XYZ file of C-alpha atoms in Angstrom:
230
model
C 87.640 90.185 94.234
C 89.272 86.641 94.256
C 91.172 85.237 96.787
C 94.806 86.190 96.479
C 98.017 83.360 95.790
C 99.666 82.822 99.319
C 102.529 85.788 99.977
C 100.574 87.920 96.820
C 99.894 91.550 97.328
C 97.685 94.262 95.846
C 99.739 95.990 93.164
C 96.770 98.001 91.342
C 93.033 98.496 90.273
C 91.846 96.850 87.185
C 90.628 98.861 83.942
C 87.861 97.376 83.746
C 84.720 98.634 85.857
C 81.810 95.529 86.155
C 78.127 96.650 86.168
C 76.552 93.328 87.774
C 72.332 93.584 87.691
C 70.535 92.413 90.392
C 67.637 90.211 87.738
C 64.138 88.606 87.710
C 62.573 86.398 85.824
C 59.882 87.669 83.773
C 56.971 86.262 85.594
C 58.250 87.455 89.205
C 56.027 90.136 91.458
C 59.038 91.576 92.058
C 59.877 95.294 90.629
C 62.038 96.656 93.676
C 64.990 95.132 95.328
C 63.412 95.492 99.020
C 60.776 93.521 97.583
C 63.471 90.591 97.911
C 63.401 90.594 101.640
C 63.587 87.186 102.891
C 63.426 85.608 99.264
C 66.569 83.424 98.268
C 68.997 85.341 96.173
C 71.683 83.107 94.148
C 75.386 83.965 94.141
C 78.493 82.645 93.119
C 80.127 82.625 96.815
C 83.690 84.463 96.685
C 83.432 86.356 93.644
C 82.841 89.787 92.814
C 79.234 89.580 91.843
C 78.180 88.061 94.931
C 79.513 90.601 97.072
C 78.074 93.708 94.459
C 74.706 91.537 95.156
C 75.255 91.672 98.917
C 75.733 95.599 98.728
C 72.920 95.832 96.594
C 70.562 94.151 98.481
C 72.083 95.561 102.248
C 71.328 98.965 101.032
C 67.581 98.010 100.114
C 66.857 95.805 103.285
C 68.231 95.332 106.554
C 71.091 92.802 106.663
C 68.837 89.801 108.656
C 66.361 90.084 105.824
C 69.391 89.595 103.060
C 68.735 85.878 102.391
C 71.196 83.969 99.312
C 71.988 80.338 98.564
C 75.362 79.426 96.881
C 74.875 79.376 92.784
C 77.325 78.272 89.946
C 80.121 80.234 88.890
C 78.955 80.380 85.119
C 76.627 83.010 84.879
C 74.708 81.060 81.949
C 73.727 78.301 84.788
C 72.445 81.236 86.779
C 70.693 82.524 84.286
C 68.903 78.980 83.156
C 68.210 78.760 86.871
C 66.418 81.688 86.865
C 64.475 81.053 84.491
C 63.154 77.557 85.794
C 62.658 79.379 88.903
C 64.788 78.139 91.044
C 65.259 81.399 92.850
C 63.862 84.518 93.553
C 66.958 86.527 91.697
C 70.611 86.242 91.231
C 73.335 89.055 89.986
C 74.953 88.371 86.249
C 77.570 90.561 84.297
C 77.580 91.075 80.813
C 76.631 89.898 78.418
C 74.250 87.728 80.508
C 72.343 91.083 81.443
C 71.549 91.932 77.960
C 70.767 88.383 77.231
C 68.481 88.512 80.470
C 66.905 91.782 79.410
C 66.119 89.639 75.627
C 64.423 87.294 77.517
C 62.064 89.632 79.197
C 63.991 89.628 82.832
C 63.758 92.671 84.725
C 66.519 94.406 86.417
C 65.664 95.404 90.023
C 68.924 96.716 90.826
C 72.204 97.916 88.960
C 75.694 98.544 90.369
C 79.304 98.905 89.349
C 82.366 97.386 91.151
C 86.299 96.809 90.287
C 89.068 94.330 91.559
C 92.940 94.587 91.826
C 95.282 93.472 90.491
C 97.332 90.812 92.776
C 100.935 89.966 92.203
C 103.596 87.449 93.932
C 106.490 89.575 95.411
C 108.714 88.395 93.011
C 106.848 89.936 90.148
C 109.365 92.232 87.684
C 108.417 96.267 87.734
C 109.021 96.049 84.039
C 106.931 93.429 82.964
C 103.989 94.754 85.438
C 104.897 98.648 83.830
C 104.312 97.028 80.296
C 101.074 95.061 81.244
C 100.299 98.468 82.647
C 101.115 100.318 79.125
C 99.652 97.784 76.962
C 96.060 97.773 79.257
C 96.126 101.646 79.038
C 96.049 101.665 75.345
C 93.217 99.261 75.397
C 91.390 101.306 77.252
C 91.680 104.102 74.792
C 90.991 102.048 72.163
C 87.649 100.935 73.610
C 86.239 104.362 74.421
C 86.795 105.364 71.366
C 84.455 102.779 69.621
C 82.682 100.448 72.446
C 80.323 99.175 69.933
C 83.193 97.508 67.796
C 84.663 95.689 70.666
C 81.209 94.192 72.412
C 81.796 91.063 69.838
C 84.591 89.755 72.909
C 81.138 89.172 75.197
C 79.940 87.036 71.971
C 83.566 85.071 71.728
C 83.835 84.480 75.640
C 80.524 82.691 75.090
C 80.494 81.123 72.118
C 78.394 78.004 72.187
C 75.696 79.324 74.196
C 72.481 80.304 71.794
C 71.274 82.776 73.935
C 74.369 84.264 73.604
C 75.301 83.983 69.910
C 71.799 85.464 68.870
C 72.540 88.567 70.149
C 73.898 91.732 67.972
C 76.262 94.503 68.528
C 73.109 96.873 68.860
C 71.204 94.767 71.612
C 74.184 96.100 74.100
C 73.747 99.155 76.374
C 76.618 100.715 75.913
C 76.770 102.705 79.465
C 77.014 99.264 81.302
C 80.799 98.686 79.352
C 82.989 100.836 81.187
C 86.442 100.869 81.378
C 89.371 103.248 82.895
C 93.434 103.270 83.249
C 94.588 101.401 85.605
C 95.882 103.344 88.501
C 96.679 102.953 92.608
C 94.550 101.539 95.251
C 93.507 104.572 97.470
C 94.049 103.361 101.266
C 90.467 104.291 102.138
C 89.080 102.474 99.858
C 91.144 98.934 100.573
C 90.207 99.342 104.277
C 86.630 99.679 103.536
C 86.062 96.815 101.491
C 88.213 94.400 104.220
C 85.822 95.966 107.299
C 83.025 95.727 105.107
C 83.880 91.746 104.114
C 84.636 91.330 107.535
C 81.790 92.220 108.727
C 80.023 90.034 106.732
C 81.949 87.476 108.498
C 83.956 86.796 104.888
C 87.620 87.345 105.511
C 89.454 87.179 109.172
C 91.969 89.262 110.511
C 92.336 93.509 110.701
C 93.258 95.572 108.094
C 96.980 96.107 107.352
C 98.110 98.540 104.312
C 101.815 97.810 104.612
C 101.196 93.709 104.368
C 98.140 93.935 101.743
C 99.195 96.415 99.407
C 102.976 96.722 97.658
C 103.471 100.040 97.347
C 107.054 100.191 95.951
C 105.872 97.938 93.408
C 102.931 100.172 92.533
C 104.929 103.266 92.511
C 108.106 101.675 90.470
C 105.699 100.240 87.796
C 103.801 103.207 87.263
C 106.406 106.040 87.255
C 108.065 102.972 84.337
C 104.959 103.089 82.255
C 104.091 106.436 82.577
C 107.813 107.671 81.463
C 107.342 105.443 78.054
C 104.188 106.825 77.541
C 105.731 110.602 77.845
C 108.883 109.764 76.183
């Protein structure tokens, strides 16, 4: 999750659902995240891995023992930090996990997580049903043939060697998973605030009528879903 344009409002989940690893370097003692206790974790501060490492390691340790230092946005510093050792571990997405993995990096811990989508009020029910229709289709298109479409990782990071050498084939194919957009389920929004709240990373309680648009939601996906049936 990002931090949301002033006035902006949850409008839907994304299609896309992250795996972020929880890595070592290939020389570390460490096989098990517990084993991380009190060892400095690097995360990118206010982005979705950092808060999938945070749950990772919270549900291996208790939450005095979690210990993290701020680290780069790009995951390719991470990585190169890693491997100097500047850090015990640190959490990377693809394809930085399978370019960890090359590199003889072990992964201690694996989870999933997904975003929203965040809109100004003034967005258009049209153009947010076609972004809708046109992600859906993606979607389809992608788990029908994940292989063909890991070359985007490559393009995202062209430039980096570590990056270019790898291969369609090096990918694990059960980390790339994606879904149709749909809602934001109540619970689940109201979890993740008290959760980030307690944490001490957001202020304020919990309100589903200011943080999520629900006319928008509903107008935009009764549009694209008519289109798609008619």
């Amino acid at each position: 999750m990002a931090e949301s344009p002033v006035g902006a409002r949850q409008v839907g989940r994304r299609a896309t659902i992250v795996c972020g690893a929880l890595v070592v370097s290939p020389t570390s003692t460490v096989f098990a995240p517990q084993e991380l206790a009190h060892q400095p974790v690097a995360l990118d501060y206010g982005n979705g891995t950092a808060y999938a490492g945070l749950q990772m390691l919270e549900g291996a340790m208790p939450r005095e023992a979690v210990t993290t230092c701020a680290a780069a946005t790009s995951p390719a510093e991470r990585f190169a930090g890693l491997m100097r050792g500047d850090f015990a571990a640190t959490v990377l997405q693809e394809p930085w996990i399978t370019v960890a993995e090359k590199a003889g990096c072990r992964l201690v811990s694996t989870t999933f997580f997904h975003g929203t989508w965040v809109a100004t009020p003034g967005v258009d029910p049209d153009a947010y049903a076609a972004l809708l229709r046109g992600i859906t289709r993606a979607v389809h298109r992608i788990n029908a043939d994940k292989r063909r479409y890991v070359s985007y990782f490559k393009r995202d990071w062209a430039g980096h060697p570590e990056v270019d050498a790898l291969s369609p084939d090096d990918f694990n194919l059960g980390r790339i998973q994606v879904k149709e957009p749909g809602p934001i389920p109540e619970s689940e929004a109201r979890w993740a605030w008290e959760w980030m709240a307690g944490w001490g990373l957001i202020d304020g309680t919990f309100d589903a009528t200011a943080q999520i648009d629900r006319g928008l939601e509903r107008d935009a996906h009764e549009r694209a879903a008519a289109v798609r049936v008619g």
